[in-house]
Coordinates of C-alpha atoms and ligand atoms in Angstrom, one line a residue:
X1 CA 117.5 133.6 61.7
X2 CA 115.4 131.3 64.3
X3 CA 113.9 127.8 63.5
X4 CA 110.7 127.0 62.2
X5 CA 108.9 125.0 64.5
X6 CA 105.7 122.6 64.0
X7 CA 103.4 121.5 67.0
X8 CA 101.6 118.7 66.1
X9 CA 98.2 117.7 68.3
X10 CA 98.1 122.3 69.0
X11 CA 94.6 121.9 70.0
X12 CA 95.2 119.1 72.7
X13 CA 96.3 119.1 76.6
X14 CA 100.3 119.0 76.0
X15 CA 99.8 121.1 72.1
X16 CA 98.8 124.2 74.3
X17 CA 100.9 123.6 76.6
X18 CA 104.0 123.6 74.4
X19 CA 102.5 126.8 72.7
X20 CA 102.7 128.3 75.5
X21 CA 105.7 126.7 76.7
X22 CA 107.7 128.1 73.5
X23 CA 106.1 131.6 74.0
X24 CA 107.5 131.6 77.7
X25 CA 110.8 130.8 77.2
X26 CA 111.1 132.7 74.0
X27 CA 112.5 129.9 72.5
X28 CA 114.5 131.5 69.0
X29 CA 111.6 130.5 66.6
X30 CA 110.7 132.7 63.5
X31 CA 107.5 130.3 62.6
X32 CA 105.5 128.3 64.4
X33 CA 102.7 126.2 63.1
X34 CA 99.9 124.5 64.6
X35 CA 98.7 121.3 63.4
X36 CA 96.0 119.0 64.7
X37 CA 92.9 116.1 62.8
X38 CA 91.4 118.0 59.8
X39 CA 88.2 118.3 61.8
X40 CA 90.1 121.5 63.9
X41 CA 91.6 122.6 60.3
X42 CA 90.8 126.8 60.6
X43 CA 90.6 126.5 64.3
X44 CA 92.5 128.8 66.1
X45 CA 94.9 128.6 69.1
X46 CA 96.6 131.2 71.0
X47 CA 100.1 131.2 71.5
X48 CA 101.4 133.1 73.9
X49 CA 100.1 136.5 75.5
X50 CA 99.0 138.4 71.9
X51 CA 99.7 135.9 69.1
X52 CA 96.7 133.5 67.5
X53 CA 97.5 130.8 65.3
X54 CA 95.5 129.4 62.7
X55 CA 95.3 125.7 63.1
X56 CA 96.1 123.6 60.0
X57 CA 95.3 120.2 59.0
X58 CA 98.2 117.5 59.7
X59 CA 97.4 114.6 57.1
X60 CA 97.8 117.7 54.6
X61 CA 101.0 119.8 55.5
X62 CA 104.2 119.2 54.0
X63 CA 107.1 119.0 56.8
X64 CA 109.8 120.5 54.0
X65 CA 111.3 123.7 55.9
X66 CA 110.6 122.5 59.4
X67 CA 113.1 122.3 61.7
X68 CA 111.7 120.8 64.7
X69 CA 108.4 119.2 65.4
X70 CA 107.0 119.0 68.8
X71 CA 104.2 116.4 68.4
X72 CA 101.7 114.7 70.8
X73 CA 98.7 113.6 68.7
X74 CA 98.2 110.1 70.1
X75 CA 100.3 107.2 69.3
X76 CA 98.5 106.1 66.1
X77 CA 99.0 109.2 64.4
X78 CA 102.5 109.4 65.5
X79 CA 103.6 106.3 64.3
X80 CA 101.9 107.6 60.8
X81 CA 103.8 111.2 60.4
X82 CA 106.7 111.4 62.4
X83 CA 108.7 109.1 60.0
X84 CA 107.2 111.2 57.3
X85 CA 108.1 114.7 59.1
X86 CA 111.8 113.0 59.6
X87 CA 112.0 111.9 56.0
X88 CA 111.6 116.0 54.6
X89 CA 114.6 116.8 57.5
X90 CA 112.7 117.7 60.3
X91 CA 113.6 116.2 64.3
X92 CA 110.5 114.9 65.8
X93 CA 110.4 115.3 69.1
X94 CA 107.4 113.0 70.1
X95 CA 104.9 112.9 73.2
X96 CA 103.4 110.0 72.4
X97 CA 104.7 106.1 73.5
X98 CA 105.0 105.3 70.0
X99 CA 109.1 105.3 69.9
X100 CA 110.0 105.2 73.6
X101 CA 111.5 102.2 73.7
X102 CA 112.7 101.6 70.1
X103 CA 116.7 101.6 71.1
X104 CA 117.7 104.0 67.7
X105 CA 115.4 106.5 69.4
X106 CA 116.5 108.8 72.3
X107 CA 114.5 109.0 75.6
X108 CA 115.2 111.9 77.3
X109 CA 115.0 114.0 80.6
X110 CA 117.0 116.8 80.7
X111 CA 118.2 117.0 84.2
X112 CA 119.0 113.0 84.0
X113 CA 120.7 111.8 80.1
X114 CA 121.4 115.1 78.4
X115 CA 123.8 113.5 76.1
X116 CA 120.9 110.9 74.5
X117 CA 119.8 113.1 72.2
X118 CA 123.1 113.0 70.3
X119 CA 121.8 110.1 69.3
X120 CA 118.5 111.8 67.4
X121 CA 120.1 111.3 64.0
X122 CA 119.6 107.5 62.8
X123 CA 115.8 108.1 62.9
X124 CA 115.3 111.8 63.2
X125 CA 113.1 111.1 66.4
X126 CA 113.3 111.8 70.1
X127 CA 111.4 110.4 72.5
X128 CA 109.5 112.2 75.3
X129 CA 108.9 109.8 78.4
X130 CA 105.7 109.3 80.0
X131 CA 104.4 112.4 82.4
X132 CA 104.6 109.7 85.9
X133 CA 108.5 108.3 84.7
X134 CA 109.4 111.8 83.7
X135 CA 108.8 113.5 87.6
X136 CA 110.1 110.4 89.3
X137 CA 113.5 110.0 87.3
X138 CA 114.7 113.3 87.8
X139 CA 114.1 112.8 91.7
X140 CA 116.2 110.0 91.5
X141 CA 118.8 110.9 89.3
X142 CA 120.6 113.0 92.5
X143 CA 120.3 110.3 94.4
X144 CA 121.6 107.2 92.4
X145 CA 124.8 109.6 91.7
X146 CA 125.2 109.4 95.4
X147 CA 124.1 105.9 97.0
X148 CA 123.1 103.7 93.5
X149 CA 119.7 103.1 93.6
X150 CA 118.8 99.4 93.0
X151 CA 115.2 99.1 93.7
X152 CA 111.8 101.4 93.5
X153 CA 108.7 101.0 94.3
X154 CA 106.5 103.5 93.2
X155 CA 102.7 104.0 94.0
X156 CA 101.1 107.1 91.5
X157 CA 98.1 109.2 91.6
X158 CA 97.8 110.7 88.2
X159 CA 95.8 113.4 87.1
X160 CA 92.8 113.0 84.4
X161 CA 94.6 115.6 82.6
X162 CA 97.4 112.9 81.9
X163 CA 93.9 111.3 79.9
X164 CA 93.7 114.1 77.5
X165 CA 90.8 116.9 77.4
X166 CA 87.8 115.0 77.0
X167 CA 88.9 113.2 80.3
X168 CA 88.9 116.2 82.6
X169 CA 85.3 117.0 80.9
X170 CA 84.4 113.5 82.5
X171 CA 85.4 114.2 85.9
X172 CA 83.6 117.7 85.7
X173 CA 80.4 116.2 84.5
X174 CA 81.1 113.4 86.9
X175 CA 81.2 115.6 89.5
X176 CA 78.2 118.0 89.0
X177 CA 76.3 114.2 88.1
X178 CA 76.8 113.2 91.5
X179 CA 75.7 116.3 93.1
X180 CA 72.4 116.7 91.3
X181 CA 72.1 113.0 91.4
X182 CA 72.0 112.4 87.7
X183 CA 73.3 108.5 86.4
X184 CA 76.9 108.5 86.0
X185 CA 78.6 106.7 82.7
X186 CA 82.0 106.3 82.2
X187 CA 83.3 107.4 78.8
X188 CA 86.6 107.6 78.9
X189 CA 88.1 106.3 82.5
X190 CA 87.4 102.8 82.8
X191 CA 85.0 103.6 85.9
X192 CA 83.5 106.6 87.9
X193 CA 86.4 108.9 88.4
X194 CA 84.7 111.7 90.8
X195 CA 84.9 110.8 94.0
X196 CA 86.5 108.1 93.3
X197 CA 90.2 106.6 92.7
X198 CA 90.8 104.0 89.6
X199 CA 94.2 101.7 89.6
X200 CA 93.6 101.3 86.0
X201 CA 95.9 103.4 83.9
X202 CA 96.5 102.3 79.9
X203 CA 95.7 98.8 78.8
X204 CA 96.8 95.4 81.1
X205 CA 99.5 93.5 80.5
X206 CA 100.1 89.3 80.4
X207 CA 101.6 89.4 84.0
X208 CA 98.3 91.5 85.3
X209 CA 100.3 95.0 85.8
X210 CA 99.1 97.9 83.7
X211 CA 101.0 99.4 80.5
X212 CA 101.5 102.4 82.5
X213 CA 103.3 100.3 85.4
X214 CA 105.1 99.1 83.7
X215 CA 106.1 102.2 81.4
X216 CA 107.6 103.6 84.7
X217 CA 109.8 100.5 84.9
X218 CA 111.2 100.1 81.1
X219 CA 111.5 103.7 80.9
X220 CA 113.3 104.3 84.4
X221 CA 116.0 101.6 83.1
X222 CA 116.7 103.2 79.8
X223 CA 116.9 106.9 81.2
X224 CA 118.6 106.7 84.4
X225 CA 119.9 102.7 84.8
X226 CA 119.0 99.7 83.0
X227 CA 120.0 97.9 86.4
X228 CA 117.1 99.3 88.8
X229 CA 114.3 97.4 89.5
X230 CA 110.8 99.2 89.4
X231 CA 107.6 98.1 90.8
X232 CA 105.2 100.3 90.1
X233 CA 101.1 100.7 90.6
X234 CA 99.4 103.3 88.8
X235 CA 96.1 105.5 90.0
X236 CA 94.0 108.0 88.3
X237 CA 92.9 110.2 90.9
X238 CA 89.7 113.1 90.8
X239 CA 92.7 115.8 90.1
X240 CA 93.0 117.9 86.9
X241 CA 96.1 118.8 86.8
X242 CA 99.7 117.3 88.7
X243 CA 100.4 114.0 89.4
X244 CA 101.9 112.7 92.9
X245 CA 103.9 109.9 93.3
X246 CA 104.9 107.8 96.6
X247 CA 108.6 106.8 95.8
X248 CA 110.0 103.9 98.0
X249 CA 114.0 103.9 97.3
X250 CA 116.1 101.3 98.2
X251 CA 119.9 101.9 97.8
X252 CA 123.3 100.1 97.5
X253 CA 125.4 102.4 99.4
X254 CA 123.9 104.1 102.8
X255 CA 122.3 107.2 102.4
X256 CA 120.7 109.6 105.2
X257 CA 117.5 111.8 104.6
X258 CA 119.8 114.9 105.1
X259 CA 122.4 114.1 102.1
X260 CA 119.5 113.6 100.3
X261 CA 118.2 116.4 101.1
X262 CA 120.5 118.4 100.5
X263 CA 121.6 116.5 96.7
X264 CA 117.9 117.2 95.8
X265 CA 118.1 120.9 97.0
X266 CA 121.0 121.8 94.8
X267 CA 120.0 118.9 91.9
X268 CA 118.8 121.0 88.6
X269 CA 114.5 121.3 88.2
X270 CA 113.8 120.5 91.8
X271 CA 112.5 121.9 94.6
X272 CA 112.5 120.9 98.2
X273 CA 109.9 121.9 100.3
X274 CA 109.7 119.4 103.8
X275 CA 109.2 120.8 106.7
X276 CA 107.8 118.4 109.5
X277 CA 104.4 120.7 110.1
X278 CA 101.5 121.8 108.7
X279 CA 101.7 123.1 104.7
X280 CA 105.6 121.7 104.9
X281 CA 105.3 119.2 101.7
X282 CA 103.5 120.1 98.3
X283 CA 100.4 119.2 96.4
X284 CA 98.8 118.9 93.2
X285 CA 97.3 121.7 93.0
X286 CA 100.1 123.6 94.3
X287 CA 102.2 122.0 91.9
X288 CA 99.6 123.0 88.9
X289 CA 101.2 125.6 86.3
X290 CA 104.7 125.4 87.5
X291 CA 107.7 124.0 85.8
X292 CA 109.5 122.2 89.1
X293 CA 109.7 119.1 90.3
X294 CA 108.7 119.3 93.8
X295 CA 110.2 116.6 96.8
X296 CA 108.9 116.6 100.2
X297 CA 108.7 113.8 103.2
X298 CA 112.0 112.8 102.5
X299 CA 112.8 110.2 105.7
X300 CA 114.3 107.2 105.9
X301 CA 112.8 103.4 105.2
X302 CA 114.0 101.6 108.0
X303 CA 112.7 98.6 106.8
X304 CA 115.5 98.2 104.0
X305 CA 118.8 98.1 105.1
X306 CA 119.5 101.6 102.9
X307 CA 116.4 102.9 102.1
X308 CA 114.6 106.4 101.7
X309 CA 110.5 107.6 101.1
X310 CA 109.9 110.7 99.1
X311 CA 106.7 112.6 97.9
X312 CA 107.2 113.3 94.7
X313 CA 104.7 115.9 92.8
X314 CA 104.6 118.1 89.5
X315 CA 102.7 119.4 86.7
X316 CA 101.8 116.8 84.9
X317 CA 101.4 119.1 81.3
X318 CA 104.2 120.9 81.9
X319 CA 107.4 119.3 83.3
X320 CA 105.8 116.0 82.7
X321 CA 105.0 117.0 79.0
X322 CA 105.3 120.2 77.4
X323 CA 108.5 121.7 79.1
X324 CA 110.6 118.6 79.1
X325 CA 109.4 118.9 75.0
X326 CA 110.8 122.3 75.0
X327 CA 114.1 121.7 77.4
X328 CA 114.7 119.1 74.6
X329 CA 114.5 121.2 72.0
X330 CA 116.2 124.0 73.1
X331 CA 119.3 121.7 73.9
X332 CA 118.8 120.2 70.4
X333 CA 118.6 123.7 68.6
X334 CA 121.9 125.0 70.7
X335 CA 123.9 121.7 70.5
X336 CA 122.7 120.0 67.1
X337 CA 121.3 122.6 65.0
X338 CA 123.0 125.5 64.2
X339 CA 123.4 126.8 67.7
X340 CA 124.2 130.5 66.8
X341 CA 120.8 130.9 66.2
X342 CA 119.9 130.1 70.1
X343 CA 120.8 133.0 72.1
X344 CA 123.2 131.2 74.4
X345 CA 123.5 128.0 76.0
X346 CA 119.8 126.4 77.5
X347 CA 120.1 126.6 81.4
X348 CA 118.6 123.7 83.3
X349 CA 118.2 126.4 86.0
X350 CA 115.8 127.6 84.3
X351 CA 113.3 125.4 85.8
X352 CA 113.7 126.2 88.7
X353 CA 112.3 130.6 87.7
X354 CA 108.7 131.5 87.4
Ligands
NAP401 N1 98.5 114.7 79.1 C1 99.7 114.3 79.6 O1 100.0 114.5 80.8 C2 100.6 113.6 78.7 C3 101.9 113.5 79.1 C4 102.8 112.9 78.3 C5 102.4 112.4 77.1 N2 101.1 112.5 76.7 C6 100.7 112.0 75.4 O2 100.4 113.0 74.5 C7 99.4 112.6 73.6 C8 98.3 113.7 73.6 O3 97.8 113.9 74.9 P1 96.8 115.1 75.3 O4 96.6 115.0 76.7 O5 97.3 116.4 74.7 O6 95.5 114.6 74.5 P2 94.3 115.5 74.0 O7 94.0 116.6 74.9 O8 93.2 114.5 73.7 O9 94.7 116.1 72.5 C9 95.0 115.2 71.4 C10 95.5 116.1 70.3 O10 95.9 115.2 69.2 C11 95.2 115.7 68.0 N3 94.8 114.6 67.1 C12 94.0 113.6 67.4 N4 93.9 112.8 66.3 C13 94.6 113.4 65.3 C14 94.9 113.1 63.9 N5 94.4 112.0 63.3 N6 95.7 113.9 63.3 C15 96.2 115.0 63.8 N7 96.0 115.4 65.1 C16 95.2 114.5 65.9 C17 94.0 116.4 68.6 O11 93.5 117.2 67.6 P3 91.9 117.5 67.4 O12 91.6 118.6 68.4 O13 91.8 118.0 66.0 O14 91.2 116.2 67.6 C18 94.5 117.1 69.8 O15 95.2 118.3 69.3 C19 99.0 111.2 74.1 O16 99.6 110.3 73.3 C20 99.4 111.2 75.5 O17 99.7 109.9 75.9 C21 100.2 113.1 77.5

């Protein structure tokens, strides 16, 4: 007997995603429902190669029976039914910022605190970081097990997928706007996104950073180490899918570019590619529609007594998103669940096929 599995926000960027991330990895479902507003109610969604799903309204359905929910409707709405979902025994594995920080909820990366979502059952909830904190900690995680990382400073530039849909419409209508010279207003992004670059990500803060800054700090601390020190400065970019992010790692212990090399080679969900020369480090687009983590220009900061630079890029529905929502469950359904009705243990190596 498999689970029965709800995705909540199945019409969305990271619902479709996860659809198709289950299908992929065959994860041991025997139902899966798609939920989204009631205005998508009768909709339908495809999951996998052959199988459509009908989509049903979410203020309607009744959670009893579910095992696991994999939700990402927006914060509001989150807030609203996960507690309800948790309340008729299903675990809520949430997208949204709603619970990150709430210390009875888990925030988890895979690669980086396994063990956190042991601690799923006070509120029934798990947390999902944010796409830019989720690429950037497992980097790190190799390489604070090796040389403790005490400070970061991170400059991102984030896809207008990481908006939702309705962005990435912008910044194709943007785009075809500017060529046939037609006005351009901004909807969604703050300003004009094609052709462009905005350092305006989520709402500002008291101190003058952006939420999203300073998402990358609060989160980093709870994941990985609530020592490290994160300085962070956010940018939406004219990319649809994959974010990048220049990491600047400075480090207690010394640390050459070829241990770290070599820790992020062998560390689970990464891959290395830095080669000195043309085509030797990854980008967005590259990265778009794969599950790993990619680090290139690794070298040393010699301005820092132990310090490195990385490029840092990956998918920012996927690992960022929908497959670290999946890894989540799959440890959750072999570990919490009822494993015997997971074929096997998950592998974190996983990431590293398609
Ligand atoms: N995109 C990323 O890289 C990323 C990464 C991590 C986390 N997240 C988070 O995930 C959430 C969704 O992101 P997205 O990119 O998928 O956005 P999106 O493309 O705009 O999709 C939003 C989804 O939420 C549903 N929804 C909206 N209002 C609802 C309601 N009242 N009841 C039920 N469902 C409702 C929408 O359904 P309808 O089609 O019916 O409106 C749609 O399925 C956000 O909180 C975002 O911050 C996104």
């Amino acid at each position: 007997m498999g689970f029965k599995v709800a995705v909540v926000g199945a019409t969305g960027n990271v619902g479709r995603e996860i659809l198709t991330t289950l299908a992929e990895r065959d994860f041991p479902a025997d139902e899966v429902v798609a939920l989204a507003s009631s205005a998508s109610a009768g909709r339908e969604v495809s999951f996998g190669e052959d199988d459509i799903l009908r989509v049903q309204a979410l203020d309607t359905y009744d959670f009893r029976g579910v095992d696991i929910v994999l939700s990402s409707p927006g914060s509001k709405v989150s807030a609203v039914f996960a507690p309800r979902a948790a309340k008729a025994g299903a675990v809520v594995i949430d997208n949204t910022s709603c619970f990150r920080m709430e210390p009875d909820v888990p925030l988890v990366v895979p690669e980086v605190n396994p063990e956190a979502i042991a601690h799923y059952r006070k509120r029934g909830i798990i947390a999902n970081p944010n796409c830019s904190t989720i690429q950037m900690v497992v980097a790190l995680k190799p390489l604070h097990d090796l040389a403790h990382i005490k400070r970061v400073v991170v400059a991102t530039y984030q896809s207008v997928s990481g908006a939702g849909r309705a962005a990435m419409d912008e910044l194709f209508n943007q785009t075809r706007s500017v060529y046939v010279n037609d006005p351009i207003k901004p909807e969604q992004l703050t300003k004009q996104i094609a052709f462009n670059v905005i350092p305006h990500i989520d709402v500002f803060m008291d101190d003058g950073s952006t939420k999203e800054e300073w998402k990358m700090a609060v989160e980093t601390r709870k994941i990985l180490d609530p020592d490290i020190t994160v300085s962070a400065t956010c940018v939406r970019v004219p990319v649809f899918i994959g974010h990048a992010e220049a990491v600047n790692v400075e480090f207690e212990r010394p640390l050459t570019a070829d241990r770290a090399r070599t820790a992020l080679r062998n560390a689970p969900g990464i891959i290395v590619i830095d080669n000195r020369a043309d085509e030797g480090y990854v980008t967005p687009a590259e990265a778009a529609g794969e599950d790993a983590v990619y680090v290139s220009r690794i070298r040393r900061d010699p301005t820092v007594p132990h310090g490195l630079s990385l490029w840092v890029v990956a998918d920012n529905l996927r690992k960022g998103a929908a497959l670290n929502a999946v890894q989540i469950a799959e440890i959750l359904a072999a570990e919490h669940l009822g494993g015997k009705r997971m074929a096997g243990r998950p592998r974190l190596e996983a990431v590293r096929a398609k």
